[in-house]
Tab-separated table of C-alpha atoms in Angstrom:
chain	number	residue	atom	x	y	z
A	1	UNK	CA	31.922	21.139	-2.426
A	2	UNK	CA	35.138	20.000	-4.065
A	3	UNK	CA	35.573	16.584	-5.398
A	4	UNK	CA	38.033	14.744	-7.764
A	5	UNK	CA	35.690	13.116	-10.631
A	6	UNK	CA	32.801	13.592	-11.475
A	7	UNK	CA	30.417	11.016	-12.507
A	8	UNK	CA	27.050	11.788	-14.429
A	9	UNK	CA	24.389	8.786	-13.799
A	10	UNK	CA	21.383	11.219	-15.037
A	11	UNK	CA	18.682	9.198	-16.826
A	12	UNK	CA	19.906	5.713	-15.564
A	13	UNK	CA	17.961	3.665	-13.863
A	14	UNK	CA	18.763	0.962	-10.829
A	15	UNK	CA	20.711	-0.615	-10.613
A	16	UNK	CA	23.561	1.543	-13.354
A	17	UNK	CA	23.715	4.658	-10.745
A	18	UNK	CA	25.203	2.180	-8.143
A	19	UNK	CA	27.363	0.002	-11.263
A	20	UNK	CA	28.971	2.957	-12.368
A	21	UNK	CA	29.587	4.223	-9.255
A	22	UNK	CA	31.142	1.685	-7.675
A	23	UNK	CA	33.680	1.377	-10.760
A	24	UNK	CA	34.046	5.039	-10.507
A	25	UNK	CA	34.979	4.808	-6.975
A	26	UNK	CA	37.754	1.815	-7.781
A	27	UNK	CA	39.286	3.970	-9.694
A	28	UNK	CA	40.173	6.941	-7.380
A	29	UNK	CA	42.567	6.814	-3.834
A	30	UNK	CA	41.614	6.395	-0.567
A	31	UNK	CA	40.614	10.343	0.921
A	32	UNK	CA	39.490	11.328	-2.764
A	33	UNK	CA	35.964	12.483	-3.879
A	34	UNK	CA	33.534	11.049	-5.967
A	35	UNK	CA	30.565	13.826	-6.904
A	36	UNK	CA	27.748	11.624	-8.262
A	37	UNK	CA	24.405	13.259	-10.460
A	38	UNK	CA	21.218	10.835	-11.079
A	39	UNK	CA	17.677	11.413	-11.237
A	40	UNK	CA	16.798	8.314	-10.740
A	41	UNK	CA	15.114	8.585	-7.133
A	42	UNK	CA	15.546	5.259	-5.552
A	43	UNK	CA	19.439	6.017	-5.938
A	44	UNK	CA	19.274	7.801	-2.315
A	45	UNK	CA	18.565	5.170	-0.495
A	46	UNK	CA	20.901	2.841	-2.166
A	47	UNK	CA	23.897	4.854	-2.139
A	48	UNK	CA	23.626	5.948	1.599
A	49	UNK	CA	23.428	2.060	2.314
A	50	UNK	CA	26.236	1.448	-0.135
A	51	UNK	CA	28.770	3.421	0.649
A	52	UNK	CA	28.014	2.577	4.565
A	53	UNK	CA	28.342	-0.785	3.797
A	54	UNK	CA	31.721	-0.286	1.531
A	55	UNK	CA	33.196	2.057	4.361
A	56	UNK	CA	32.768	4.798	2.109
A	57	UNK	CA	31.923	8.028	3.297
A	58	UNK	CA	28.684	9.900	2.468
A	59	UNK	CA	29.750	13.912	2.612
A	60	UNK	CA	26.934	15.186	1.576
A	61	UNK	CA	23.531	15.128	-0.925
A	62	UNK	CA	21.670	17.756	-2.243
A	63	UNK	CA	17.954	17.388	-4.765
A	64	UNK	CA	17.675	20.259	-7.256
A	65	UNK	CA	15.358	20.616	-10.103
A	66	UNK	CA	15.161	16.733	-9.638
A	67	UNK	CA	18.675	15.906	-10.176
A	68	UNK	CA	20.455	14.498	-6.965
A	69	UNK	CA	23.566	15.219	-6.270
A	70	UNK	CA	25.931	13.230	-3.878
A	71	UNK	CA	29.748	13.577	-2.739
A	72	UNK	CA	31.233	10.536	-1.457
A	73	UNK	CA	34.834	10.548	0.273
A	74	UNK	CA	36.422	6.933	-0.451
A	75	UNK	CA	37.326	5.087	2.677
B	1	UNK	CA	15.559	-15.928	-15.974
B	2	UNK	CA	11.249	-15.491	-16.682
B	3	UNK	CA	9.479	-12.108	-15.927
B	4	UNK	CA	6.320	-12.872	-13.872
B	5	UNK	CA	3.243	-10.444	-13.124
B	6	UNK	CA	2.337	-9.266	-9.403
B	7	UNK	CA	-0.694	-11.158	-10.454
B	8	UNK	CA	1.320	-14.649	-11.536
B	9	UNK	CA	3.314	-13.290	-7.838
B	10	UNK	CA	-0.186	-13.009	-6.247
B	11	UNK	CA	-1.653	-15.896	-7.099
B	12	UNK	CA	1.271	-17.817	-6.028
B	13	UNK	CA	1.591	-16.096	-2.599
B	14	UNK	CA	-2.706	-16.951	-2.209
B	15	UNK	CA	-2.282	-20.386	-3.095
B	16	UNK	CA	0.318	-20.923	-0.709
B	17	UNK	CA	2.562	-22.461	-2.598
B	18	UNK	CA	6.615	-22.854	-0.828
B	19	UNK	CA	8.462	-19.589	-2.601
B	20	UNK	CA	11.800	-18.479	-1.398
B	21	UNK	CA	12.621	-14.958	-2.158
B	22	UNK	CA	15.690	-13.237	-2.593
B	23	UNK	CA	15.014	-9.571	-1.715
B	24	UNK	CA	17.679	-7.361	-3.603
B	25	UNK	CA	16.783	-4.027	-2.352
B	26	UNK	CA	18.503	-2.209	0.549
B	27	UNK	CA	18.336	-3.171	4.018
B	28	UNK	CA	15.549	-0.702	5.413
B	29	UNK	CA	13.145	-0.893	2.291
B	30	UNK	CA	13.316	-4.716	3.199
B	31	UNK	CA	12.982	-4.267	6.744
B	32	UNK	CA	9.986	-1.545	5.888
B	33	UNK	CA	8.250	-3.791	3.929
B	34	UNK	CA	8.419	-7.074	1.441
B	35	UNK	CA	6.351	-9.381	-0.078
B	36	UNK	CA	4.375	-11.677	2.847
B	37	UNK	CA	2.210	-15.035	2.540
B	38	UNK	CA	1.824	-18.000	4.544
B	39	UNK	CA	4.979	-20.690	3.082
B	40	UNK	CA	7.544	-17.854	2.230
B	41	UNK	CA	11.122	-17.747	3.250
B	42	UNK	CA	13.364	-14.635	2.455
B	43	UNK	CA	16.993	-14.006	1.923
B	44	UNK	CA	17.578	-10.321	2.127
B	45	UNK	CA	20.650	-8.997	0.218
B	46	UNK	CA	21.579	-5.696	-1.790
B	47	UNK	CA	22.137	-5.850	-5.081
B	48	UNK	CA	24.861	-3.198	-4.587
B	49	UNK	CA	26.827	-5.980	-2.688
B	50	UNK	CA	26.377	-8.470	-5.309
B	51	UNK	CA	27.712	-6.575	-8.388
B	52	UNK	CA	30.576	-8.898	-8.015
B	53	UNK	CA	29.037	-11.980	-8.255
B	54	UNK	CA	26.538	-14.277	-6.689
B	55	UNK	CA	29.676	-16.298	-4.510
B	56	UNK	CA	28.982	-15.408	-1.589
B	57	UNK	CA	24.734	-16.273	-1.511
B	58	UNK	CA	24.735	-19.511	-3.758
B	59	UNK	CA	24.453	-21.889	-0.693
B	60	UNK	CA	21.996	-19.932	1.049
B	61	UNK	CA	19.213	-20.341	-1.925
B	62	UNK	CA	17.510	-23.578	-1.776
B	63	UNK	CA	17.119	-25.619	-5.227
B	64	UNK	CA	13.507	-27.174	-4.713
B	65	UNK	CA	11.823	-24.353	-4.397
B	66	UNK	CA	10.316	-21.430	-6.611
B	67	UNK	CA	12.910	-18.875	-6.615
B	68	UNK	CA	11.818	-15.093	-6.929
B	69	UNK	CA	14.135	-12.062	-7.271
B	70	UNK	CA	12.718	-9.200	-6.235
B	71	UNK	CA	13.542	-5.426	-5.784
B	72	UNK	CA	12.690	-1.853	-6.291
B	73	UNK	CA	11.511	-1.587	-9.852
B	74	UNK	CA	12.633	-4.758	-11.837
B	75	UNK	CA	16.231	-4.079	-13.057
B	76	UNK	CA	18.596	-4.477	-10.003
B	77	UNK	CA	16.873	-7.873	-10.150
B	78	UNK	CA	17.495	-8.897	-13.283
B	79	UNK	CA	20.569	-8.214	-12.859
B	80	UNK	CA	21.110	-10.279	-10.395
B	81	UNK	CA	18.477	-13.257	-11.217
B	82	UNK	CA	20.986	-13.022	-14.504
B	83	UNK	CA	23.996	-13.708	-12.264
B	84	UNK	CA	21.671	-16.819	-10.618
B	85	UNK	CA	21.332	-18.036	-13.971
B	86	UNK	CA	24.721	-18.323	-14.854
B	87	UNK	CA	25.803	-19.625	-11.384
B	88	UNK	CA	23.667	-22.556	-12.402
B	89	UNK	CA	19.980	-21.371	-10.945
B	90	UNK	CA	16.953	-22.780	-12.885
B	91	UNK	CA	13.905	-20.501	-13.459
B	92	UNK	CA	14.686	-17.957	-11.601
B	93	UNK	CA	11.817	-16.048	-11.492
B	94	UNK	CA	11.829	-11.820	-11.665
B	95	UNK	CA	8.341	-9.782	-10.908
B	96	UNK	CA	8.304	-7.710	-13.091
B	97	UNK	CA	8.081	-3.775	-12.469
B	98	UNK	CA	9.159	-4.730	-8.817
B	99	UNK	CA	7.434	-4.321	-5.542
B	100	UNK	CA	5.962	-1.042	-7.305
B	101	UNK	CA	3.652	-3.172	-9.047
B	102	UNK	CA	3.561	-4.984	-6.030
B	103	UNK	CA	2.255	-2.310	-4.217
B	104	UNK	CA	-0.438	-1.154	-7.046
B	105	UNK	CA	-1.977	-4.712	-8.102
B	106	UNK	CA	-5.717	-5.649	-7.008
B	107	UNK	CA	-7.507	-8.825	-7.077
B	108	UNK	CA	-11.108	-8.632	-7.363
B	109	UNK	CA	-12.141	-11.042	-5.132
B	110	UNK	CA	-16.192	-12.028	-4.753
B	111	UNK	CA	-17.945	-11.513	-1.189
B	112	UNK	CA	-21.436	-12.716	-2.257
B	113	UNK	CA	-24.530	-12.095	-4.206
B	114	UNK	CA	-27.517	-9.274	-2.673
B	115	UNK	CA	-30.557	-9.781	-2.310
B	116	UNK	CA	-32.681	-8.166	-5.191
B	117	UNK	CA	-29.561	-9.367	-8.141
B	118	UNK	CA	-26.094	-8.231	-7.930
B	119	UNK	CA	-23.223	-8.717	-5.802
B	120	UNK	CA	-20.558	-7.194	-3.717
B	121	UNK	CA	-16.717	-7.626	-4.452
B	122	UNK	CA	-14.010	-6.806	-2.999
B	123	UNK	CA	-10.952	-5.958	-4.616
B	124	UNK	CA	-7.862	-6.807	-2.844
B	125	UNK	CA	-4.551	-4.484	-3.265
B	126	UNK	CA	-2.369	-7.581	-1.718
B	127	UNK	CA	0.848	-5.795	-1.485
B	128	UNK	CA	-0.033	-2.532	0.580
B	129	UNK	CA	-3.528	-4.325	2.447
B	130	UNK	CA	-5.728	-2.169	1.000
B	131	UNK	CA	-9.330	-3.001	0.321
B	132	UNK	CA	-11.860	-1.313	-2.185
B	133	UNK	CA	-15.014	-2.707	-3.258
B	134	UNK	CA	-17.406	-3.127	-6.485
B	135	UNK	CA	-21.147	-2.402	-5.716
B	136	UNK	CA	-23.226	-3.833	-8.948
B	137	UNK	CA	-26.741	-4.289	-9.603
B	138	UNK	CA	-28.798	-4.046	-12.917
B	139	UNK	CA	-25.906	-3.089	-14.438
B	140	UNK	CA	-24.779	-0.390	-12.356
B	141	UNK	CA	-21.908	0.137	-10.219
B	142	UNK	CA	-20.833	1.727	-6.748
B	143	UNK	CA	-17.247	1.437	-5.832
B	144	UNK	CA	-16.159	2.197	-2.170
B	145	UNK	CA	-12.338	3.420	-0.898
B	146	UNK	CA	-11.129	2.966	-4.748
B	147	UNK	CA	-7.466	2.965	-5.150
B	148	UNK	CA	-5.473	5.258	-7.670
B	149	UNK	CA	-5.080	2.035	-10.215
B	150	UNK	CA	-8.529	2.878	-11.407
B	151	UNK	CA	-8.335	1.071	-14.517
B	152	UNK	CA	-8.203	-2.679	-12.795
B	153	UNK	CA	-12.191	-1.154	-11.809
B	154	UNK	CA	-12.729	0.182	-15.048
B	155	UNK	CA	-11.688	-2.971	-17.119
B	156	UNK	CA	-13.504	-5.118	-14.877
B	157	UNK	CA	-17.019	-3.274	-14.978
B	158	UNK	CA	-16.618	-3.205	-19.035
B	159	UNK	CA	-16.188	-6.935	-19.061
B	160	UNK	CA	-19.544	-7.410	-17.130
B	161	UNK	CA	-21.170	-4.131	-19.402
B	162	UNK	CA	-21.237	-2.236	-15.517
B	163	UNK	CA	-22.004	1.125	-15.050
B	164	UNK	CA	-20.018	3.118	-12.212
B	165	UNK	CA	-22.182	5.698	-10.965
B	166	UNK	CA	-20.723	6.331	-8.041
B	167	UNK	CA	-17.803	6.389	-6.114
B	168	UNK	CA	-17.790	6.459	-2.129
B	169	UNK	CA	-14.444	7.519	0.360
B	170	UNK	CA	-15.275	6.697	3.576
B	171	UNK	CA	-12.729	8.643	4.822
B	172	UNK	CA	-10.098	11.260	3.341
B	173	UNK	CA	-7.714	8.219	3.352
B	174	UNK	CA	-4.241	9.118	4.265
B	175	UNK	CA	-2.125	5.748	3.388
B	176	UNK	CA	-2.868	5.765	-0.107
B	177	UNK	CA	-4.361	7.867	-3.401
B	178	UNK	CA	-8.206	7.704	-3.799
B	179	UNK	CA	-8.793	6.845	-7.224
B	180	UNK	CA	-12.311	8.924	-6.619
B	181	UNK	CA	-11.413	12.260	-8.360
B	182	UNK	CA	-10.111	9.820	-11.479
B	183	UNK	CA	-13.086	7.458	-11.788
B	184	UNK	CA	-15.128	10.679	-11.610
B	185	UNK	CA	-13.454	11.971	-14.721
B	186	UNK	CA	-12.638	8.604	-16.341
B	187	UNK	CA	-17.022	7.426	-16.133
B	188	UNK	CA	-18.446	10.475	-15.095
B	189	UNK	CA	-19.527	8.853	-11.649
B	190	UNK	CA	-20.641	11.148	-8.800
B	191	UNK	CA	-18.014	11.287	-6.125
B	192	UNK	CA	-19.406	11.159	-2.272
B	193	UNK	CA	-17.174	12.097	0.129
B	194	UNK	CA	-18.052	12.678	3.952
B	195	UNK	CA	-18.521	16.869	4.227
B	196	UNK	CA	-16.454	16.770	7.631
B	197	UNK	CA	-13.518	15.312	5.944
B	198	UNK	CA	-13.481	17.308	3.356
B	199	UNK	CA	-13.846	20.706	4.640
B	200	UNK	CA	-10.598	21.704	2.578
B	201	UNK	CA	-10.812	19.944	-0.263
B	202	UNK	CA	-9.816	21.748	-3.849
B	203	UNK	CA	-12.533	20.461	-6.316
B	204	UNK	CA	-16.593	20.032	-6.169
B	205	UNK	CA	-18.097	16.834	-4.265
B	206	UNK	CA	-21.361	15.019	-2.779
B	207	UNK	CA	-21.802	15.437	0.529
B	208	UNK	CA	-21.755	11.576	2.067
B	209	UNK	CA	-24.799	12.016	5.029
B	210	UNK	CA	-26.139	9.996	7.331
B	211	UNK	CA	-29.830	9.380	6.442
B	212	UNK	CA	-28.966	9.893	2.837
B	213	UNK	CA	-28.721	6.689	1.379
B	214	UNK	CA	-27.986	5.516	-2.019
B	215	UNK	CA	-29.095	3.482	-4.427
B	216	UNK	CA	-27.350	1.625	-7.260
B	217	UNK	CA	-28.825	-0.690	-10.231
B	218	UNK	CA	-32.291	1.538	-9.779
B	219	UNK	CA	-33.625	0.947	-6.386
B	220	UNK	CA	-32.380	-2.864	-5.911
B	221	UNK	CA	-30.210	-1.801	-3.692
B	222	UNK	CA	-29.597	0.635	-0.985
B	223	UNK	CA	-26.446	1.737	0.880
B	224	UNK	CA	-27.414	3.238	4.153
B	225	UNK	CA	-25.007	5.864	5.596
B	226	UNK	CA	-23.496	5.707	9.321
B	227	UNK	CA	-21.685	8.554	10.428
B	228	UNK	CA	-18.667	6.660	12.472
B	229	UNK	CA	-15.984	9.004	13.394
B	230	UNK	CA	-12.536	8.215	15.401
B	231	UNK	CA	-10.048	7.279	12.487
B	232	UNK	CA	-11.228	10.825	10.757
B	233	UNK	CA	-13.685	13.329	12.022
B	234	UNK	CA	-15.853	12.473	8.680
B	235	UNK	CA	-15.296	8.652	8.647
B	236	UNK	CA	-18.678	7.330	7.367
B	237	UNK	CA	-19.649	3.339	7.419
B	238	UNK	CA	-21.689	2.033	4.757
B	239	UNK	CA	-24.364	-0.906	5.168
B	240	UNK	CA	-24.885	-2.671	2.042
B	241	UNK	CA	-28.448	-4.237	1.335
B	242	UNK	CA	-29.166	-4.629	5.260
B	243	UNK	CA	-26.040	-7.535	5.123
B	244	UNK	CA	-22.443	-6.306	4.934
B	245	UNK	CA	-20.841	-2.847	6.756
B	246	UNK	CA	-18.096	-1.371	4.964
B	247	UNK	CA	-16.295	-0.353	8.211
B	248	UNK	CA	-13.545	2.140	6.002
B	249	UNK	CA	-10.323	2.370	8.384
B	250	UNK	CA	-12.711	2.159	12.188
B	251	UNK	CA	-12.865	-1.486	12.652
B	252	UNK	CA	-10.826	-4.138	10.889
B	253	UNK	CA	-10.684	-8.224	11.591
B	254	UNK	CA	-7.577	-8.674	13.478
B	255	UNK	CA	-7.543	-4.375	14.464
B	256	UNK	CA	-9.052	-1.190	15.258
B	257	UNK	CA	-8.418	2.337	13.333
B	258	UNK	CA	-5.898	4.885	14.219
B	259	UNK	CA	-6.897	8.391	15.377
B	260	UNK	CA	-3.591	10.141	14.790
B	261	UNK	CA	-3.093	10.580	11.055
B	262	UNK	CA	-4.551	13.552	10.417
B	263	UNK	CA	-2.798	14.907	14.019
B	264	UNK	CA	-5.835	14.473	16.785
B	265	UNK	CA	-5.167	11.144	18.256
B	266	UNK	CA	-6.174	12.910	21.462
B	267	UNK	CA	-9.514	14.618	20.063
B	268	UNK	CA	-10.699	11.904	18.049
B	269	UNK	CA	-10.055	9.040	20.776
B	270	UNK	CA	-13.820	9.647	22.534
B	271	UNK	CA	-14.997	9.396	18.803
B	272	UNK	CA	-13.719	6.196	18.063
B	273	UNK	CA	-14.656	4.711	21.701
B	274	UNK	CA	-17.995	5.818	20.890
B	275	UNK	CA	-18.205	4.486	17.538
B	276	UNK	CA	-16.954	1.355	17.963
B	277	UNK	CA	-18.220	0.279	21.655
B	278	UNK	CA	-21.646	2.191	20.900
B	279	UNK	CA	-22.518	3.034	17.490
B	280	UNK	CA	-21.543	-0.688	16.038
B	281	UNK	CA	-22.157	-2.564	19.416
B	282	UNK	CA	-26.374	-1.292	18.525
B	283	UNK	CA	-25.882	-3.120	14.776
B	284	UNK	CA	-27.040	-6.426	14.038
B	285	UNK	CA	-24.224	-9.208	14.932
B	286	UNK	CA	-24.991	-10.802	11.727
B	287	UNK	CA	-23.201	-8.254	9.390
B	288	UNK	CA	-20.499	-9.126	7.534
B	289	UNK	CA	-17.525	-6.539	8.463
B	290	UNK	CA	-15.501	-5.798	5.001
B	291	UNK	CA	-12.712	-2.868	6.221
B	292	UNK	CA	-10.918	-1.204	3.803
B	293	UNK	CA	-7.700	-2.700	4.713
B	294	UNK	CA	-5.925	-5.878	6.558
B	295	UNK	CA	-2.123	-5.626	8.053
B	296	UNK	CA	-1.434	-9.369	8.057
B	297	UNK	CA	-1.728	-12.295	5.690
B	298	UNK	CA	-3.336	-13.982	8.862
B	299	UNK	CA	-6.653	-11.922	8.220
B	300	UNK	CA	-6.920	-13.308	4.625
B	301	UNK	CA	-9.776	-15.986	4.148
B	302	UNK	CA	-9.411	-19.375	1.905
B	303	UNK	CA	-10.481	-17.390	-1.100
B	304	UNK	CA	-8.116	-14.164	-0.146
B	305	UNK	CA	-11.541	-11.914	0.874
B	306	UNK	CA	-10.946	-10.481	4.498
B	307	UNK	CA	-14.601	-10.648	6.088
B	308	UNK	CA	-16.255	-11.419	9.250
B	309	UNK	CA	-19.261	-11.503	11.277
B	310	UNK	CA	-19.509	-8.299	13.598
B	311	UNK	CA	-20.494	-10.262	16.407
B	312	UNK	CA	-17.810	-12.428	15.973
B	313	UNK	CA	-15.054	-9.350	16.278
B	314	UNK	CA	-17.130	-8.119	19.362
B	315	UNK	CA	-15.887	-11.509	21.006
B	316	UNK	CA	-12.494	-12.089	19.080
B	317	UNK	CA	-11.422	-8.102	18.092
B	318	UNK	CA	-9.096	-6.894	21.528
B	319	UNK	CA	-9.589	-3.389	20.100
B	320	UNK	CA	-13.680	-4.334	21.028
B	321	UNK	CA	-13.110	-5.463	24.696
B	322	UNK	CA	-10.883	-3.147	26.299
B	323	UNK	CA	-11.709	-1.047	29.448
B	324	UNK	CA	-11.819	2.746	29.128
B	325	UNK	CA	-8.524	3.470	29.985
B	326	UNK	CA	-6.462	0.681	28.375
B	327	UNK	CA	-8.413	1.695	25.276
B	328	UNK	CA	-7.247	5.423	25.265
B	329	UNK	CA	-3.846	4.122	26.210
B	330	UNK	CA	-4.147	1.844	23.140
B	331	UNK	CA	-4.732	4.714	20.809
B	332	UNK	CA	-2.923	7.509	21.939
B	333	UNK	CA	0.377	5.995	23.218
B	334	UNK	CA	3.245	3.988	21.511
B	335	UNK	CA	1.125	4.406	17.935
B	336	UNK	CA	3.362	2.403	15.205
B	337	UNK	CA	5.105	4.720	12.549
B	338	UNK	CA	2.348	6.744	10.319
B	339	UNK	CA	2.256	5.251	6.914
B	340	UNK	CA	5.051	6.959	4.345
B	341	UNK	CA	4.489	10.180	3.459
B	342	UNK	CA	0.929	10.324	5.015
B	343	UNK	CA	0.800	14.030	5.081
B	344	UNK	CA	1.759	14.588	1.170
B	345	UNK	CA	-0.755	11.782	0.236
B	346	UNK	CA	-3.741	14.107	2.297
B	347	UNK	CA	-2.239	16.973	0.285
B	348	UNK	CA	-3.303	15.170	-2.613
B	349	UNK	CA	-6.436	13.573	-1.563
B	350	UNK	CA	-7.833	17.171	-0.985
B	351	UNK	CA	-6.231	18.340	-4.462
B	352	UNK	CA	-3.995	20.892	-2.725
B	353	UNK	CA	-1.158	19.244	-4.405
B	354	UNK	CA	-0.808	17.154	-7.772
B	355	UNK	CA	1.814	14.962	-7.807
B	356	UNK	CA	2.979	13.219	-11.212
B	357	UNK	CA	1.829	9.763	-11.676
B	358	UNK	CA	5.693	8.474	-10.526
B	359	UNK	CA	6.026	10.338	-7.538
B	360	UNK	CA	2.362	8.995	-6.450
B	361	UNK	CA	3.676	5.848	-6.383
B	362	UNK	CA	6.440	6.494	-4.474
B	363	UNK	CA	4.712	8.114	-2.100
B	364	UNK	CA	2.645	4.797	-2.141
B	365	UNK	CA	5.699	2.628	-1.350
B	366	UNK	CA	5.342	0.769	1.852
B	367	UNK	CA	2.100	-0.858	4.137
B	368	UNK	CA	-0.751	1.082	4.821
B	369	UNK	CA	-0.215	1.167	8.724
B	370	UNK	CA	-3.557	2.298	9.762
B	371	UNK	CA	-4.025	0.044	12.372
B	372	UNK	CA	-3.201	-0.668	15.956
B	373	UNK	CA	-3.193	-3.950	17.191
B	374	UNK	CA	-4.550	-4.118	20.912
């Protein structure tokens, strides 16, 4: 999937994933992409729950080799 | 800002003592599960919607009261008890390692001394209501339904210069991680496990019989076997020196087992019927019921032991006194969600999988849901 930045969180823990995401996201237009990467598991959760409460779009997540992997489309 | 221990958090929830709690992890993990006790008041909001700042939930935290930030692991809430602290908050407290180490703490609580020398304890895992038990006499040891934090058993036996020679599952338990297999290779105890439950298990066992009993401390005192199936097809109670029946996940105080978890509500239903309304209704009244877990704060006593008398649940229990039919409804029908990732944590118990010490507490996370309330 496509996407504008891209933001590595690997090997943070809560509650930077979220931080750095949400300054990530600040930073881009409304319709753009953010692709996110963290390992840190409980990030899943929180970031579905985030961007629904920020009107942000989740696109799409994927887990691979323990690395997850997240688009979100900026509302 | 001060770190506190799910013990220091323990104790405080036991004692009763007014605690407000601001709850920093997402909505559902809150609404899942939290932190409960008898003079607690929570504020639940997401430390994702407080990067910001604290604004918007000064008012809502009271000022006279213990203040405890709590989420996932520990550092969402420091960062936000740090915010607090700034904003003007006093001692605001943080547990430390989050409702993880809620989840994993025991408190060895004691039932009462046997008859011979010795005595029975229970050890109470307050954040996911589970209940294991210490067995000792003449300086040995029999644990029952340990939990995967085998150390708080280990420590505690060293400190009294215990033994553990044995280890007992009444059940292949399927809300949490048996600490069997690791007390096994931790003291080189003999691990009994109930041969019906463990027909596909991956490593060598005793067979847990009825008619076999056991002894521990010599032969001061004996642990009689009752085969007591329903929750599991294997589920095996234990009578303790003629006095107290380790009821595993069949009968609790305020609840009855669940037949579903290992997918045969509808099989095992006649077992548990059978168990409970025959096989326990023949046992003496007098025996102290210890189950291996409690769902509410409600069923914890002054001293935070869950007991009671069996012949007091036979009048009190509404899984013990309901009519055929509404009891089969009762266990077959509207069952609350199974307990998270109940089939993985099986996988485990049987050593068809081994999960890393992380993900086996997250698998963990959450109550042990093996009840149903009538």
């Amino acid at each position: 999937m496509n996407s504008d930045k891209v933001l590595d969180a690997k090997g943070l823990a809560c509650p930077m994933p979220i931080v750095k995401t949400k300054k990530a996201i600040n930073e881009l237009n409304v319709g753009d992409v953010l692709e996110v990467h963290a390992t840190d598991k409980g990030a899943k959760a929180d970031l579905r729950a985030w961007a629904k409460s920020g009107g942000h779009d989740l696109l799409q997540d994927t887990e691979e080799d323990g690395v997850l992997k997240f688009w979100i489309k900026k509302g | 800002m001060k770190l506190i221990t799910a013990k220091e958090a323990a104790e405080k929830v036991l004692s009763k003592e007014p605690l407000f709690i601001l709850d920093v992890r997402n909505q559902d993990a809150f609404g899942d599960w939290k932190i409960e006790g008898f003079h607690i008041e929570h504020l639940n909001v997401p430390y994702f919607d407080l990067i910001e700042g604290v604004e918007e939930i000064v008012d809502k935290i009271p000022k006279d009261k213990d203040l405890l930030v709590v989420c996932a692991k520990q550092g969402s809430s420091e960062m936000v008890a740090e915010m607090l602290d700034e904003a003007g908050f006093e001692d605001v407290l943080v547990l430390q390692g989050g409702m993880r180490a809620w989840s994993e703490y025991l408190k060895p609580v004691k039932i009462g001394d046997l008859s011979n020398g010795g005595s029975i304890y229970q050890f109470v895992r307050v954040g996911k209501g589970c209940l294991s038990y210490f067995i000792e006499s003449d300086g040995e040891a029999l644990i029952v339904d340990s939990s995967r934090s085998v150390d708080s058993y280990i420590g505690f036996a060293k400190e009294k210069n215990i033994t553990i020679k044995h280890v007992v599952d009444t059940h292949l338990h399927a809300d949490h991680i048996s600490g069997g297999r690791l007390l096994r290779e931790k003291t080189e105890a003999v691990y009994h496990l109930p041969p019906k439950d463990a027909e596909e298990v991956q490593f060598a066992y005793e067979p847990l019989e009825e008619g076999k009993d056991l002894q521990v401390g010599g032969a001061t005192v004996r642990v009689q076997s009752i085969y007591s199936p329903g929750h599991t097809i294997g589920s095996t109670s234990l009578i303790v020196d003629d006095k107290y029946l380790l009821t595993g996940d069949t009968l609790f105080v305020e609840s009855i087992g669940r037949p579903d978890l290992a997918g045969k509500a509808g099989d095992w239903a006649d077992n548990l019927r059978n168990t409970l309304y025959n096989t326990y209704e023949q046992l003496n009244d007098e025996l102290i019921v210890l189950p291996a877990h409690f769902s509410n704060t409600s069923e914890l006593g002054d001293n935070g032991a869950v007991q009671a008398k069996l012949g007091d649940l036979f009048e009190k229990n509404d899984g013990l006194n309901m009519d055929e039919e509404t009891f089969r409804k009762a266990v077959s029908e509207n069952l609350p969600p199974q307990p998270n990732a109940y089939q993985e944590i099986r996988q485990t118990n049987m050593g068809k999988i081994s999960p890393e010490a992380n993900e086996q507490s997250e698998m963990e996370i959450g109550p042990n849901r093996c009840a149903i309330h009538g």
